[in-house]
Amino acid sequence: MSTLHSQTGFALQLTDVTKSFGEISVMKGVNLAIKAGERHAVIGPNGAGKSTLFNLISGMFPVTSGDIALNGRSIVGLPPYQINRSGLARSFQITNIFPRLSVFENLRIGVLARHNVRFGLFQPVSRMRRINDEARAILAEVGLDARAADMAGDLTYSEQRALEIGMTLTTGADVILLDEPTAGMSREETAQAVELIRSVTEGKTLLMVEHDMSVVFSLCDRVSVLVYGNILATDTPKAISENREVQEAYLGEETAS
Amino acid sequence: MASMRNLILMAAVLAVLLIVPPFLGLGWQNALVNILIASLFALAFNLLSGQAGLLSFGHAAYFGMGAFATLHLMLAVEDGLGFPTPLLPLAGALAGLVVGLVAGYFSTMRSGVYFALVTLAFAELFHSLTPHLQGLFGGESGISSMRMPWQGIIFGSVLEVYYLTLGWVMLSILVLWAYTRTPFGRLTLAIRDNEQRVRFLGYNAHTAKMVIFAISAMFTGVAGALQAISNETANYALFGSQISAQVVLQTFVGGATIFFGPVVGAVSFTLFAYLVSDLTRSWLFYQGLIFVLVMLYAPAGIGGVVQHHMRSLRRADWTGLAKPYALAALGALLVGSAVIYLTETVAVLFGEEYSVNLRNAAGAYPGYHLFGLSWSPVSPLTWLVPLVLAGVGAVLLFKVRGTIAAKWEAMGRPETESTKAPDAAKLKGGAA
Amino acid sequence: MEFAIISTLNGVTYGLLLFMVSAGLTLIFGMMGVLNFAHASFYMLGAYVAYAVSSIFGFWAGLIVAPIVVGLTGMVVERYLLRRVHAHGHAHELLLTFGLAMIIEEMIKLFFGDFPVNYQMPDYLRFSAFSVYGTDYPFFRLFIGATAVVMFALLWGLLTRTRTGIVVRAAERLPSMAEALGHNIPIVFMCVFGAGAALAGLAGAVAGAFYPTNPNMGLELGVIVFVVVVVGGLGSLKGSLLASLIIGLFSSFAVGLDWSVASILDLVGLGGWAHSIGGLLTLELSSVSATIPFALMLIVLLVRPAGLMGERN
């Protein structure tokens, strides 16, 4: 899988992507190229279309025009499950887990998909050692070992966010999309989450929506600013924070409020 | 520990089911056959509606298809086809699977309410179409056949049919239980919890739902086949909404979140119907009433209530609870008798027989007999009885309700899933 | 030509009747997310209440009392039953109304017996409105249609022109927001539920005087109404209207046509083969008219899963 992005060098490439809901155009020709192995943030004011962008990339909504390529191959028009199988996994802004399954089961579902035992009907899942081991490894990675048997719905908010990140890892995707992974967390929790994201995305490509500039600074190699359906600029966090145009459009507004 | 206890319990039930029936009368043997079939039907239905969370209101379609397919095979056996009689339900399974795949393809395109409506429409489609298809479904009168002997077994007695049914039902239950332990069984629960997330984990949710639908329809077809073997006849009424409604009622009264919950519902309703349906015309009314009460006050069903108490078996303050529970039972009994009294009175007073009497009595209101006593519709006593029963019962229930809630509150939450092994904790979610 | 005119008229009146019942259903669904399985039972209840009242106080009294009684029943159901189970989710609400539908049907059987009752329109309404090619067209059919049209003019006016209507529409879109703005949403919900039930009750009172009034009428119409809302798109009033008319027309035309797959194959010379096969191929359209709506629904599901006017999930 990971050798495929050699042709372009880009893990994810959006070309002139537009999206309209009826009369309203929310993406006005987005161009974005994410290098393989980089950690990339999308920032922008509320309503800029960040979540829509994620929904377009992950196949939740169809694009109106333009192309999205994953590891050099177009994924436009594919349903979400095929995009996932092509190596892209995402998390959701609003926690999106299986509340009445155990934490362990939440993770195992994805691991099963990765190993192509999606419709396995002839062997008890408890005997599939490799799968259980892998799920347990991810469980440890996101620090939820102690809660393996608890119902996911009973976890605290930040534990659920960690589980959510763990779930994006289970299918073995090498491009990870995280939608506001630290939203609603305390400063301490945020710091933990940043470390978690850093360690689990090691060697993978990360694209994240983030509001917290300190998270962006400490985690990301490059930042793109999305304002009302347009990419205003893409650069290193430092350069972005010094970009006047960006300051006017976004950061200024943020600091003023 | 718990699983060992369950295993012993199940072995005991199976032993009773194997040993006792030969000593029972024909009526009871027949009732047991019906109970077994209803149990399998409810379990198969619950695979879809309880475990996958896809509420079907048209499962009669697959039950009926299973029955008709089996009867056609039986007719072929009559004509000399060398098919072993004990394997006849395979025809039902196949019919259920095939029809379930087609119907499932359509219905699972949507979720939630739409899904429910489409399943209902499918059953009605068959119900409206089949009486016009003389060849396949025998028109309005349906088709009939006879069980043929096989390897010296005549299949003439109810007892033989009973053992055949028992074998198939036990086998099916075993398979359905094993299903919950497989990866696909777990995916089924994940779809119930959050279908959207499943899609973003690399699963084709539509195909998965279609397969779940088809498996549920397949086992429903087996239940239908067993019914056909037992009755040796079937007509288009099998596709009727009554049949679809029954299985919904039984499953949710029994408890859809617990594997054996539907069996509890199926057994109690079928047993009750057998015992009570001769006594009253209002049986279906009571059934509806029970269902609505369970939905209101015990959303997880009888099974859920039992499970809640089992989990707290050791911690609960049973001596403290005994008195309020007894009072509650008394209150329920009083209110229940008032409801039954009123219902049966209405049934008599608005019945045809009484209207004839009324005409003959020329203006006066004649008396009537009910529960072995004579009553007069104009006597205040007639109406005072239910009023007092209901009043006292309601007051009792109202008072004792707070006490019971407070006692449970004081004992804290029941053991949660966290105290159990990861693999045992899956099927037993909270309330639906 | 005669057939076409009569069938069109019949189809439109039947469609309007379907709309009268499905409108309440879809309005309630759009607002509260509750699919009321007992909605068609309200229709039946309306017919029986009208029958009982009219046998003592006359036809018009029945027509007025029935929607009031059914509407109040609906409000009680919403306030004391549905609201109780709301916390358990929509599936639970659906199940509850399913149980209520059973109870209502069995209660009707208890009081009125498991057979049709003699609920008739008064004799002075039993005349023909006009005649088409020598066939008299009953006035009462037009009366059913007209009742539906008047009801909808009123409802539409209420929803778009009055303050209450605006609150209802706001509550449909964003209940929590409307509540935050100081509107009593629980009351609004209860009233909308009652109004939807009353509408179904009125439809039953009117239609019961023309079509047979029996304990199965709820289920028979209910299933078609469910098909209507799936075809039209749940929550869309316009969709319901469109689907009601389409299904009304399809059904009324199908009743009079003896086409079959075999007769179509006759045109290309395969009729003999089809007749030898029999079964589905020789089935005449008229005898499967009850099946047509379901077939239509499956086609719509394939082509537009969200329904004709429905929004995508």
PDB file of C-alpha atoms in Angstrom, chain A residues 58-60 80-81 84-85 88-92 96-102 104-106 108-110 112-114 117-126 128 148-151 154 164 167-168 170-171, chain B residues 178-187 189-205 207-209 211 215 257 413 416-423 425-426 428-432:
ATOM      1  CA  SER A  58     -14.003  10.129   3.147  1.00  0.00           C
ATOM      2  CA  GLY A  59     -16.865   9.613   0.720  1.00  0.00           C
ATOM      3  CA  MET A  60     -19.721  10.615   2.987  1.00  0.00           C
ATOM      4  CA  PRO A  80     -16.966   5.172   2.243  1.00  0.00           C
ATOM      5  CA  TYR A  81     -16.146   1.523   2.847  1.00  0.00           C
ATOM      6  CA  ASN A  84     -11.461   2.968   3.819  1.00  0.00           C
ATOM      7  CA  ARG A  85     -10.193  -0.211   2.223  1.00  0.00           C
ATOM      8  CA  LEU A  88      -7.919   6.076   4.488  1.00  0.00           C
ATOM      9  CA  ALA A  89      -9.542   6.153   7.902  1.00  0.00           C
ATOM     10  CA  ARG A  90     -11.276   9.022   9.639  1.00  0.00           C
ATOM     11  CA  SER A  91     -12.593  10.064  13.001  1.00  0.00           C
ATOM     12  CA  PHE A  92     -15.610  12.246  13.610  1.00  0.00           C
ATOM     13  CA  ASN A  96     -18.972   8.264  16.801  1.00  0.00           C
ATOM     14  CA  ILE A  97     -18.419   4.911  18.491  1.00  0.00           C
ATOM     15  CA  PHE A  98     -20.456   1.787  19.261  1.00  0.00           C
ATOM     16  CA  PRO A  99     -21.864   2.824  22.636  1.00  0.00           C
ATOM     17  CA  ARG A 100     -23.346  -0.526  23.650  1.00  0.00           C
ATOM     18  CA  LEU A 101     -20.352  -2.651  22.686  1.00  0.00           C
ATOM     19  CA  SER A 102     -17.308  -3.083  24.868  1.00  0.00           C
ATOM     20  CA  PHE A 104     -12.373  -3.987  23.071  1.00  0.00           C
ATOM     21  CA  GLU A 105     -15.155  -4.891  20.643  1.00  0.00           C
ATOM     22  CA  ASN A 106     -15.170  -1.336  19.275  1.00  0.00           C
ATOM     23  CA  ARG A 108     -11.896  -5.439  17.105  1.00  0.00           C
ATOM     24  CA  ILE A 109     -14.582  -4.570  14.537  1.00  0.00           C
ATOM     25  CA  GLY A 110     -12.054  -2.552  12.568  1.00  0.00           C
ATOM     26  CA  LEU A 112     -11.599  -7.793  11.558  1.00  0.00           C
ATOM     27  CA  ALA A 113     -12.281  -5.635   8.518  1.00  0.00           C
ATOM     28  CA  ARG A 114      -8.569  -5.183   7.965  1.00  0.00           C
ATOM     29  CA  VAL A 117     -12.966 -11.559   7.940  1.00  0.00           C
ATOM     30  CA  ARG A 118     -15.794  -9.116   7.527  1.00  0.00           C
ATOM     31  CA  PHE A 119     -18.458 -11.720   6.969  1.00  0.00           C
ATOM     32  CA  GLY A 120     -16.837 -14.521   8.945  1.00  0.00           C
ATOM     33  CA  LEU A 121     -19.551 -16.919   9.994  1.00  0.00           C
ATOM     34  CA  PHE A 122     -17.787 -20.171  10.641  1.00  0.00           C
ATOM     35  CA  GLN A 123     -15.372 -19.577  13.483  1.00  0.00           C
ATOM     36  CA  PRO A 124     -15.844 -17.963  16.878  1.00  0.00           C
ATOM     37  CA  VAL A 125     -14.159 -14.618  17.010  1.00  0.00           C
ATOM     38  CA  SER A 126     -12.658 -15.413  20.412  1.00  0.00           C
ATOM     39  CA  MET A 128      -8.928 -15.628  16.229  1.00  0.00           C
ATOM     40  CA  ALA A 148     -11.364  -3.111  27.735  1.00  0.00           C
ATOM     41  CA  ALA A 149     -14.518  -4.786  28.983  1.00  0.00           C
ATOM     42  CA  ASP A 150     -16.517  -1.654  29.757  1.00  0.00           C
ATOM     43  CA  MET A 151     -19.274  -0.492  27.507  1.00  0.00           C
ATOM     44  CA  ASP A 154     -19.806   4.447  29.768  1.00  0.00           C
ATOM     45  CA  GLU A 164     -12.246   7.171  18.442  1.00  0.00           C
ATOM     46  CA  MET A 167     -10.722   3.024  15.850  1.00  0.00           C
ATOM     47  CA  THR A 168      -9.207   4.952  12.974  1.00  0.00           C
ATOM     48  CA  THR A 170      -7.686  -0.486  13.405  1.00  0.00           C
ATOM     49  CA  THR A 171      -8.209  -0.822   9.683  1.00  0.00           C
TER      50      THR A 171
ATOM     51  CA  ALA B 178     -23.005 -19.800  17.716  1.00  0.00           C
ATOM     52  CA  TYR B 179     -23.715 -17.032  15.203  1.00  0.00           C
ATOM     53  CA  THR B 180     -23.477 -14.436  17.970  1.00  0.00           C
ATOM     54  CA  ARG B 181     -19.898 -15.550  18.681  1.00  0.00           C
ATOM     55  CA  THR B 182     -18.653 -15.145  15.117  1.00  0.00           C
ATOM     56  CA  PRO B 183     -17.117 -12.008  13.626  1.00  0.00           C
ATOM     57  CA  PHE B 184     -20.286 -11.472  11.626  1.00  0.00           C
ATOM     58  CA  GLY B 185     -22.357 -11.838  14.765  1.00  0.00           C
ATOM     59  CA  ARG B 186     -20.354  -9.035  16.318  1.00  0.00           C
ATOM     60  CA  LEU B 187     -20.722  -6.920  13.217  1.00  0.00           C
ATOM     61  CA  LEU B 189     -24.394  -5.735  16.965  1.00  0.00           C
ATOM     62  CA  ALA B 190     -22.134  -2.983  15.663  1.00  0.00           C
ATOM     63  CA  ILE B 191     -24.657  -2.214  12.926  1.00  0.00           C
ATOM     64  CA  ARG B 192     -27.379  -1.913  15.533  1.00  0.00           C
ATOM     65  CA  ASP B 193     -25.243   0.509  17.530  1.00  0.00           C
ATOM     66  CA  ASN B 194     -23.904   2.715  14.775  1.00  0.00           C
ATOM     67  CA  GLU B 195     -24.381   1.808  11.162  1.00  0.00           C
ATOM     68  CA  GLN B 196     -22.582   4.853   9.850  1.00  0.00           C
ATOM     69  CA  ARG B 197     -19.368   4.092  11.733  1.00  0.00           C
ATOM     70  CA  VAL B 198     -19.362   0.570  10.334  1.00  0.00           C
ATOM     71  CA  ARG B 199     -19.181   2.017   6.836  1.00  0.00           C
ATOM     72  CA  PHE B 200     -16.131   4.055   7.699  1.00  0.00           C
ATOM     73  CA  LEU B 201     -14.402   0.965   9.050  1.00  0.00           C
ATOM     74  CA  GLY B 202     -14.368  -0.687   5.662  1.00  0.00           C
ATOM     75  CA  TYR B 203     -17.621  -2.641   5.753  1.00  0.00           C
ATOM     76  CA  ASN B 204     -20.272  -2.569   3.092  1.00  0.00           C
ATOM     77  CA  ALA B 205     -23.165  -1.978   5.464  1.00  0.00           C
ATOM     78  CA  THR B 207     -24.515  -6.049   1.974  1.00  0.00           C
ATOM     79  CA  ALA B 208     -24.046  -6.877   5.643  1.00  0.00           C
ATOM     80  CA  LYS B 209     -27.619  -5.928   6.461  1.00  0.00           C
ATOM     81  CA  VAL B 211     -27.033 -10.996   4.648  1.00  0.00           C
ATOM     82  CA  ILE B 215     -30.123 -15.438   7.579  1.00  0.00           C
ATOM     83  CA  THR B 257     -31.723  -7.483  24.108  1.00  0.00           C
ATOM     84  CA  ARG B 413     -26.566   0.202  40.384  1.00  0.00           C
ATOM     85  CA  THR B 416     -22.349  -3.587  35.125  1.00  0.00           C
ATOM     86  CA  GLU B 417     -20.677  -5.274  32.218  1.00  0.00           C
ATOM     87  CA  SER B 418     -17.307  -4.286  33.602  1.00  0.00           C
ATOM     88  CA  THR B 419     -17.298  -7.168  36.058  1.00  0.00           C
ATOM     89  CA  LYS B 420     -17.642  -9.685  33.264  1.00  0.00           C
ATOM     90  CA  ALA B 421     -15.210 -11.159  30.809  1.00  0.00           C
ATOM     91  CA  PRO B 422     -15.005  -9.219  27.547  1.00  0.00           C
ATOM     92  CA  ASP B 423     -16.548 -12.002  25.517  1.00  0.00           C
ATOM     93  CA  ALA B 425     -20.542  -9.009  27.753  1.00  0.00           C
ATOM     94  CA  LYS B 426     -21.573  -8.544  24.176  1.00  0.00           C
ATOM     95  CA  LYS B 428     -26.392  -8.020  26.903  1.00  0.00           C
ATOM     96  CA  GLY B 429     -26.785  -4.351  26.198  1.00  0.00           C
ATOM     97  CA  GLY B 430     -28.914  -2.071  28.282  1.00  0.00           C
ATOM     98  CA  ALA B 431     -32.493  -1.263  27.419  1.00  0.00           C
ATOM     99  CA  ALA B 432     -33.406  -1.254  23.744  1.00  0.00           C
TER     100      ALA B 432
END
